[in-house]
PDB file of C-alpha atoms in Angstrom:
ATOM      1  CA  UNK A  14       0.000   0.000   0.000  1.00 59.00           C
ATOM      2  CA  UNK A  15       1.130   3.551  -0.665  1.00 71.00           C
ATOM      3  CA  UNK A  16       2.976   5.087   2.273  1.00 74.00           C
ATOM      4  CA  UNK A  17       3.536   1.831   4.119  1.00 80.00           C
ATOM      5  CA  UNK A  18       7.072   1.594   5.509  1.00 76.00           C
ATOM      6  CA  UNK A  19       9.179  -1.119   3.904  1.00 80.00           C
ATOM      7  CA  UNK A  20      12.357  -0.469   5.880  1.00 83.00           C
ATOM      8  CA  UNK A  21      13.221   1.416   9.052  1.00 77.00           C
ATOM      9  CA  UNK A  22      16.590   3.084   9.539  1.00 80.00           C
ATOM     10  CA  UNK A  23      17.663   4.192  13.008  1.00 79.00           C
ATOM     11  CA  UNK A  24      20.685   6.413  12.395  1.00 84.00           C
ATOM     12  CA  UNK A  25      23.081   6.066  15.308  1.00 90.00           C
ATOM     13  CA  UNK A  26      25.951   8.352  16.396  1.00 95.00           C
ATOM     14  CA  UNK A  27      29.535   7.439  15.595  1.00 96.00           C
ATOM     15  CA  UNK A  28      31.089   5.017  18.061  1.00 95.00           C
ATOM     16  CA  UNK A  29      33.857   5.936  20.497  1.00 96.00           C
ATOM     17  CA  UNK A  30      36.675   4.711  18.246  1.00 96.00           C
ATOM     18  CA  UNK A  31      35.387   6.586  15.193  1.00 97.00           C
ATOM     19  CA  UNK A  32      34.903   9.764  17.224  1.00 97.00           C
ATOM     20  CA  UNK A  33      38.487   9.420  18.487  1.00 97.00           C
ATOM     21  CA  UNK A  34      39.763   8.986  14.945  1.00 97.00           C
ATOM     22  CA  UNK A  35      37.960  12.122  13.770  1.00 98.00           C
ATOM     23  CA  UNK A  36      39.383  14.168  16.632  1.00 97.00           C
ATOM     24  CA  UNK A  37      42.845  12.740  15.989  1.00 97.00           C
ATOM     25  CA  UNK A  38      42.665  13.617  12.275  1.00 97.00           C
ATOM     26  CA  UNK A  39      42.003  17.271  13.028  1.00 97.00           C
ATOM     27  CA  UNK A  40      43.856  17.611  16.333  1.00 97.00           C
ATOM     28  CA  UNK A  41      46.568  14.916  16.618  1.00 97.00           C
ATOM     29  CA  UNK A  42      47.872  16.254  19.931  1.00 96.00           C
ATOM     30  CA  UNK A  43      44.506  15.995  21.704  1.00 96.00           C
ATOM     31  CA  UNK A  44      44.492  15.173  25.415  1.00 96.00           C
ATOM     32  CA  UNK A  45      42.140  12.917  27.379  1.00 96.00           C
ATOM     33  CA  UNK A  46      40.409  16.076  28.606  1.00 96.00           C
ATOM     34  CA  UNK A  47      39.916  17.245  25.008  1.00 97.00           C
ATOM     35  CA  UNK A  48      38.387  13.911  24.038  1.00 97.00           C
ATOM     36  CA  UNK A  49      36.028  13.957  27.003  1.00 97.00           C
ATOM     37  CA  UNK A  50      34.820  17.494  26.180  1.00 97.00           C
ATOM     38  CA  UNK A  51      34.435  16.570  22.490  1.00 98.00           C
ATOM     39  CA  UNK A  52      32.373  13.505  23.433  1.00 98.00           C
ATOM     40  CA  UNK A  53      30.452  15.395  26.110  1.00 97.00           C
ATOM     41  CA  UNK A  54      29.057  17.875  23.594  1.00 97.00           C
ATOM     42  CA  UNK A  55      28.714  15.752  20.450  1.00 97.00           C
ATOM     43  CA  UNK A  56      28.076  12.239  21.714  1.00 96.00           C
ATOM     44  CA  UNK A  57      29.357  11.145  18.310  1.00 97.00           C
ATOM     45  CA  UNK A  58      26.507  12.860  16.413  1.00 97.00           C
ATOM     46  CA  UNK A  59      27.794  13.818  12.976  1.00 96.00           C
ATOM     47  CA  UNK A  60      26.076  17.235  12.821  1.00 96.00           C
ATOM     48  CA  UNK A  61      27.584  18.376  16.124  1.00 97.00           C
ATOM     49  CA  UNK A  62      31.021  17.063  15.190  1.00 98.00           C
ATOM     50  CA  UNK A  63      30.773  18.975  11.917  1.00 97.00           C
ATOM     51  CA  UNK A  64      29.976  22.204  13.766  1.00 97.00           C
ATOM     52  CA  UNK A  65      33.047  21.861  15.994  1.00 98.00           C
ATOM     53  CA  UNK A  66      35.318  20.823  13.116  1.00 97.00           C
ATOM     54  CA  UNK A  67      34.235  23.817  11.027  1.00 97.00           C
ATOM     55  CA  UNK A  68      35.155  26.115  13.915  1.00 96.00           C
ATOM     56  CA  UNK A  69      38.367  24.263  14.749  1.00 97.00           C
ATOM     57  CA  UNK A  70      37.092  23.686  18.292  1.00 98.00           C
ATOM     58  CA  UNK A  71      38.993  20.649  19.580  1.00 97.00           C
ATOM     59  CA  UNK A  72      39.903  21.537  23.173  1.00 97.00           C
ATOM     60  CA  UNK A  73      37.715  22.011  26.210  1.00 95.00           C
ATOM     61  CA  UNK A  74      38.111  25.794  26.127  1.00 96.00           C
ATOM     62  CA  UNK A  75      37.567  26.237  22.401  1.00 97.00           C
ATOM     63  CA  UNK A  76      34.538  23.932  22.495  1.00 97.00           C
ATOM     64  CA  UNK A  77      32.925  25.971  25.281  1.00 96.00           C
ATOM     65  CA  UNK A  78      33.875  29.202  23.493  1.00 96.00           C
ATOM     66  CA  UNK A  79      32.102  27.933  20.379  1.00 97.00           C
ATOM     67  CA  UNK A  80      28.939  27.071  22.297  1.00 97.00           C
ATOM     68  CA  UNK A  81      28.676  30.227  24.368  1.00 97.00           C
ATOM     69  CA  UNK A  82      28.968  32.903  21.733  1.00 95.00           C
ATOM     70  CA  UNK A  83      26.490  35.109  19.912  1.00 93.00           C
ATOM     71  CA  UNK A  84      24.615  33.345  17.087  1.00 93.00           C
ATOM     72  CA  UNK A  85      25.980  29.966  18.168  1.00 96.00           C
ATOM     73  CA  UNK A  86      24.323  27.023  16.412  1.00 96.00           C
ATOM     74  CA  UNK A  87      24.179  25.172  19.720  1.00 97.00           C
ATOM     75  CA  UNK A  88      22.161  27.686  21.745  1.00 97.00           C
ATOM     76  CA  UNK A  89      18.831  27.029  20.000  1.00 96.00           C
ATOM     77  CA  UNK A  90      19.496  23.472  18.877  1.00 96.00           C
ATOM     78  CA  UNK A  91      17.653  21.726  21.714  1.00 95.00           C
ATOM     79  CA  UNK A  92      14.553  23.851  21.185  1.00 94.00           C
ATOM     80  CA  UNK A  93      14.715  23.460  17.402  1.00 93.00           C
ATOM     81  CA  UNK A  94      14.962  19.675  17.645  1.00 91.00           C
ATOM     82  CA  UNK A  95      12.212  19.097  20.195  1.00 95.00           C
ATOM     83  CA  UNK A  96       9.613  21.864  20.307  1.00 92.00           C
ATOM     84  CA  UNK A  97       7.671  20.671  17.251  1.00 89.00           C
ATOM     85  CA  UNK A  98       7.786  17.073  18.477  1.00 90.00           C
ATOM     86  CA  UNK A  99       6.317  17.942  21.871  1.00 93.00           C
ATOM     87  CA  UNK A 100       3.659  20.388  20.682  1.00 90.00           C
ATOM     88  CA  UNK A 101       1.766  22.560  23.139  1.00 90.00           C
ATOM     89  CA  UNK A 102       2.976  20.527  26.139  1.00 89.00           C
ATOM     90  CA  UNK A 103       6.623  21.239  25.395  1.00 94.00           C
ATOM     91  CA  UNK A 104       6.987  23.290  28.589  1.00 94.00           C
ATOM     92  CA  UNK A 105       6.237  20.283  30.816  1.00 96.00           C
ATOM     93  CA  UNK A 106       8.561  18.049  28.819  1.00 97.00           C
ATOM     94  CA  UNK A 107      11.333  20.640  28.964  1.00 97.00           C
ATOM     95  CA  UNK A 108      10.927  21.039  32.737  1.00 96.00           C
ATOM     96  CA  UNK A 109      11.183  17.273  33.252  1.00 97.00           C
ATOM     97  CA  UNK A 110      14.233  16.961  31.014  1.00 97.00           C
ATOM     98  CA  UNK A 111      15.934  19.910  32.684  1.00 97.00           C
ATOM     99  CA  UNK A 112      15.529  18.249  36.088  1.00 97.00           C
ATOM    100  CA  UNK A 113      16.826  14.899  34.807  1.00 97.00           C
ATOM    101  CA  UNK A 114      19.849  16.666  33.321  1.00 96.00           C
ATOM    102  CA  UNK A 115      20.413  18.297  36.725  1.00 95.00           C
ATOM    103  CA  UNK A 116      20.630  14.864  38.410  1.00 92.00           C
ATOM    104  CA  UNK A 117      16.997  14.724  39.587  1.00 94.00           C
ATOM    105  CA  UNK A 118      16.648  11.269  38.135  1.00 93.00           C
ATOM    106  CA  UNK A 119      13.884   9.603  40.156  1.00 92.00           C
ATOM    107  CA  UNK A 120      10.186   9.978  39.353  1.00 93.00           C
ATOM    108  CA  UNK A 121       9.136  10.843  42.898  1.00 93.00           C
ATOM    109  CA  UNK A 122      11.843  13.496  43.169  1.00 94.00           C
ATOM    110  CA  UNK A 123      10.740  15.151  39.923  1.00 96.00           C
ATOM    111  CA  UNK A 124       7.050  15.019  40.842  1.00 96.00           C
ATOM    112  CA  UNK A 125       7.686  16.635  44.219  1.00 96.00           C
ATOM    113  CA  UNK A 126       9.437  19.559  42.504  1.00 96.00           C
ATOM    114  CA  UNK A 127       6.923  20.037  39.685  1.00 96.00           C
ATOM    115  CA  UNK A 128       3.869  19.183  41.808  1.00 95.00           C
ATOM    116  CA  UNK A 129       2.310  17.101  39.045  1.00 95.00           C
ATOM    117  CA  UNK A 130       1.988  13.500  37.900  1.00 96.00           C
ATOM    118  CA  UNK A 131       4.609  12.839  35.212  1.00 95.00           C
ATOM    119  CA  UNK A 132       4.049   9.133  34.528  1.00 94.00           C
ATOM    120  CA  UNK A 133       2.588   9.725  31.069  1.00 95.00           C
ATOM    121  CA  UNK A 134       5.318  12.190  30.131  1.00 96.00           C
ATOM    122  CA  UNK A 135       8.079   9.808  31.187  1.00 96.00           C
ATOM    123  CA  UNK A 136       6.468   6.963  29.285  1.00 95.00           C
ATOM    124  CA  UNK A 137       6.289   8.982  26.060  1.00 95.00           C
ATOM    125  CA  UNK A 138       9.817  10.379  26.478  1.00 96.00           C
ATOM    126  CA  UNK A 139      11.101   6.827  26.788  1.00 95.00           C
ATOM    127  CA  UNK A 140       8.981   4.826  24.340  1.00 93.00           C
ATOM    128  CA  UNK A 141       7.824   7.327  21.707  1.00 92.00           C
ATOM    129  CA  UNK A 142      10.625   9.881  21.568  1.00 92.00           C
ATOM    130  CA  UNK A 143      13.535   7.664  22.708  1.00 92.00           C
ATOM    131  CA  UNK A 144      15.049  10.624  24.567  1.00 95.00           C
ATOM    132  CA  UNK A 145      15.357   9.092  28.021  1.00 96.00           C
ATOM    133  CA  UNK A 146      16.175   5.646  29.293  1.00 95.00           C
ATOM    134  CA  UNK A 147      14.938   4.039  32.484  1.00 92.00           C
ATOM    135  CA  UNK A 148      17.668   2.285  34.442  1.00 91.00           C
ATOM    136  CA  UNK A 149      17.226  -0.100  37.333  1.00 88.00           C
ATOM    137  CA  UNK A 150      19.974  -1.286  39.699  1.00 90.00           C
ATOM    138  CA  UNK A 151      21.813  -4.503  39.017  1.00 89.00           C
ATOM    139  CA  UNK A 152      19.879  -7.448  40.401  1.00 85.00           C
ATOM    140  CA  UNK A 153      16.546  -5.610  40.550  1.00 84.00           C
ATOM    141  CA  UNK A 154      13.487  -7.205  38.993  1.00 80.00           C
ATOM    142  CA  UNK A 155      11.716  -5.842  35.919  1.00 76.00           C
ATOM    143  CA  UNK A 156       8.935  -4.267  37.974  1.00 70.00           C
ATOM    144  CA  UNK A 157      11.299  -2.606  40.446  1.00 74.00           C
ATOM    145  CA  UNK A 158      10.485   0.964  41.493  1.00 74.00           C
ATOM    146  CA  UNK A 159      14.144   1.770  42.128  1.00 80.00           C
ATOM    147  CA  UNK A 160      14.417   3.355  38.714  1.00 88.00           C
ATOM    148  CA  UNK A 161      16.511   6.276  37.588  1.00 91.00           C
ATOM    149  CA  UNK A 162      16.082   8.128  34.308  1.00 95.00           C
ATOM    150  CA  UNK A 163      18.856   9.437  32.061  1.00 96.00           C
ATOM    151  CA  UNK A 164      18.840  11.475  28.877  1.00 97.00           C
ATOM    152  CA  UNK A 165      20.391   9.335  26.151  1.00 94.00           C
ATOM    153  CA  UNK A 166      21.718  12.098  23.890  1.00 96.00           C
ATOM    154  CA  UNK A 167      24.857  13.802  25.216  1.00 97.00           C
ATOM    155  CA  UNK A 168      24.173  17.162  23.629  1.00 97.00           C
ATOM    156  CA  UNK A 169      20.543  17.326  24.783  1.00 97.00           C
ATOM    157  CA  UNK A 170      21.691  16.469  28.286  1.00 97.00           C
ATOM    158  CA  UNK A 171      24.215  19.333  28.144  1.00 98.00           C
ATOM    159  CA  UNK A 172      21.647  21.681  26.578  1.00 98.00           C
ATOM    160  CA  UNK A 173      19.049  21.092  29.288  1.00 97.00           C
ATOM    161  CA  UNK A 174      21.635  21.204  32.077  1.00 97.00           C
ATOM    162  CA  UNK A 175      23.308  24.463  31.126  1.00 97.00           C
ATOM    163  CA  UNK A 176      21.524  26.272  28.285  1.00 97.00           C
ATOM    164  CA  UNK A 177      17.815  25.747  28.925  1.00 96.00           C
ATOM    165  CA  UNK A 178      18.245  25.976  32.696  1.00 96.00           C
ATOM    166  CA  UNK A 179      20.012  29.337  32.391  1.00 97.00           C
ATOM    167  CA  UNK A 180      18.024  30.570  29.379  1.00 95.00           C
ATOM    168  CA  UNK A 181      17.298  33.941  31.020  1.00 97.00           C
ATOM    169  CA  UNK A 182      21.041  34.700  30.996  1.00 97.00           C
ATOM    170  CA  UNK A 183      21.343  33.396  27.430  1.00 96.00           C
ATOM    171  CA  UNK A 184      18.476  35.642  26.306  1.00 95.00           C
ATOM    172  CA  UNK A 185      20.329  38.768  27.457  1.00 97.00           C
ATOM    173  CA  UNK A 186      23.596  37.555  25.896  1.00 96.00           C
ATOM    174  CA  UNK A 187      25.259  37.040  29.264  1.00 97.00           C
ATOM    175  CA  UNK A 188      27.263  34.097  27.975  1.00 96.00           C
ATOM    176  CA  UNK A 189      30.087  34.631  30.462  1.00 95.00           C
ATOM    177  CA  UNK A 190      27.689  33.979  33.340  1.00 97.00           C
ATOM    178  CA  UNK A 191      26.611  30.610  31.936  1.00 97.00           C
ATOM    179  CA  UNK A 192      30.179  29.768  30.977  1.00 96.00           C
ATOM    180  CA  UNK A 193      31.205  30.371  34.608  1.00 96.00           C
ATOM    181  CA  UNK A 194      28.457  27.994  35.758  1.00 97.00           C
ATOM    182  CA  UNK A 195      29.775  25.317  33.391  1.00 97.00           C
ATOM    183  CA  UNK A 196      33.296  25.812  34.737  1.00 96.00           C
ATOM    184  CA  UNK A 197      32.015  25.633  38.314  1.00 96.00           C
ATOM    185  CA  UNK A 198      30.141  22.363  37.708  1.00 97.00           C
ATOM    186  CA  UNK A 199      32.462  20.887  35.103  1.00 96.00           C
ATOM    187  CA  UNK A 200      34.257  18.381  37.304  1.00 95.00           C
ATOM    188  CA  UNK A 201      31.031  16.846  38.599  1.00 95.00           C
ATOM    189  CA  UNK A 202      29.212  16.956  35.271  1.00 96.00           C
ATOM    190  CA  UNK A 203      32.103  15.592  33.213  1.00 96.00           C
ATOM    191  CA  UNK A 204      32.398  12.730  35.694  1.00 95.00           C
ATOM    192  CA  UNK A 205      28.893  11.608  34.743  1.00 94.00           C
ATOM    193  CA  UNK A 206      29.840  11.772  31.065  1.00 96.00           C
ATOM    194  CA  UNK A 207      33.070   9.862  31.751  1.00 97.00           C
ATOM    195  CA  UNK A 208      30.990   7.069  33.285  1.00 95.00           C
ATOM    196  CA  UNK A 209      28.859   6.950  30.125  1.00 95.00           C
ATOM    197  CA  UNK A 210      32.022   7.002  27.999  1.00 96.00           C
ATOM    198  CA  UNK A 211      33.341   3.861  29.685  1.00 96.00           C
ATOM    199  CA  UNK A 212      29.940   2.172  29.543  1.00 95.00           C
ATOM    200  CA  UNK A 213      29.813   2.863  25.806  1.00 95.00           C
ATOM    201  CA  UNK A 214      33.322   1.496  25.322  1.00 95.00           C
ATOM    202  CA  UNK A 215      32.328  -1.665  27.164  1.00 96.00           C
ATOM    203  CA  UNK A 216      29.182  -2.052  25.063  1.00 95.00           C
ATOM    204  CA  UNK A 217      31.199  -1.624  21.863  1.00 95.00           C
ATOM    205  CA  UNK A 218      33.733  -4.229  23.011  1.00 95.00           C
ATOM    206  CA  UNK A 219      31.038  -6.953  22.780  1.00 95.00           C
ATOM    207  CA  UNK A 220      32.615  -8.714  25.765  1.00 97.00           C
ATOM    208  CA  UNK A 221      29.732  -8.456  28.225  1.00 96.00           C
ATOM    209  CA  UNK A 222      26.239  -9.887  28.510  1.00 95.00           C
ATOM    210  CA  UNK A 223      24.980  -7.044  30.683  1.00 93.00           C
ATOM    211  CA  UNK A 224      26.131  -3.622  31.864  1.00 94.00           C
ATOM    212  CA  UNK A 225      24.285  -1.806  34.639  1.00 92.00           C
ATOM    213  CA  UNK A 226      24.872   0.303  37.707  1.00 92.00           C
ATOM    214  CA  UNK A 227      23.957  -0.530  41.275  1.00 92.00           C
ATOM    215  CA  UNK A 228      22.401   1.492  44.081  1.00 89.00           C
ATOM    216  CA  UNK A 229      20.377   0.505  47.095  1.00 85.00           C
ATOM    217  CA  UNK A 230      16.925   1.819  47.933  1.00 75.00           C
ATOM    218  CA  UNK A 231      18.248   4.286  50.509  1.00 73.00           C
ATOM    219  CA  UNK A 232      20.787   5.731  48.098  1.00 65.00           C
ATOM    220  CA  UNK A 233      23.641   5.100  50.521  1.00 74.00           C
ATOM    221  CA  UNK A 234      25.666   2.722  48.362  1.00 87.00           C
ATOM    222  CA  UNK A 235      26.305   3.109  44.652  1.00 89.00           C
ATOM    223  CA  UNK A 236      28.515   1.414  42.065  1.00 93.00           C
ATOM    224  CA  UNK A 237      28.805   3.222  38.751  1.00 93.00           C
ATOM    225  CA  UNK A 238      29.326   0.200  36.488  1.00 95.00           C
ATOM    226  CA  UNK A 239      28.633  -3.481  37.010  1.00 95.00           C
ATOM    227  CA  UNK A 240      29.547  -5.486  33.890  1.00 94.00           C
ATOM    228  CA  UNK A 241      28.610  -9.168  33.566  1.00 93.00           C
ATOM    229  CA  UNK A 242      30.340 -11.717  31.364  1.00 92.00           C
TER     230      UNK A 242
END
């Protein structure tokens, strides 16, 4: 029948090794810190890599300079990608995603801040839009309530954490203010991305049958990565 899909293509970002090779081609003397910043912003997405390559932004400082400048492609990218998808309810979706990006990763925690039921929003963000992923601790059953949510796309996570959250400063072109916030929180935030970096490397190695984290219900004990062979 006309219009019926014959094939589906889910275009994925470049893997870690390919992203490394691209950075090495343009900046052979890159450091581990440069690679982490490059991955933190692009996540291997070709369009974002292209933007940084065109501006010769290959170090942490030049990458942040490229983002936080007047008429930067990156400042409106999150809104441009998602606002049409979400429709009139985009404000609620954006609020939820901003909290997840700011490490408010449990449903109850988010609902207490927003004072609204978000079950339907989370379900659509996970299953329809494929923007977030629900994670449960290693050893927990499928129906466990000890879930934490994470934004899958590196750039969207960065955008909601630093650009959308501080949009009032962005709107008055106070880029230095937001840049200072990024510098202040960089060590903590980049640590979360480093964890994802190693998880991704382990997934790409094809050596493990399962890769999860672990935390107990009280949040007292946490292990970043538990890999099973």
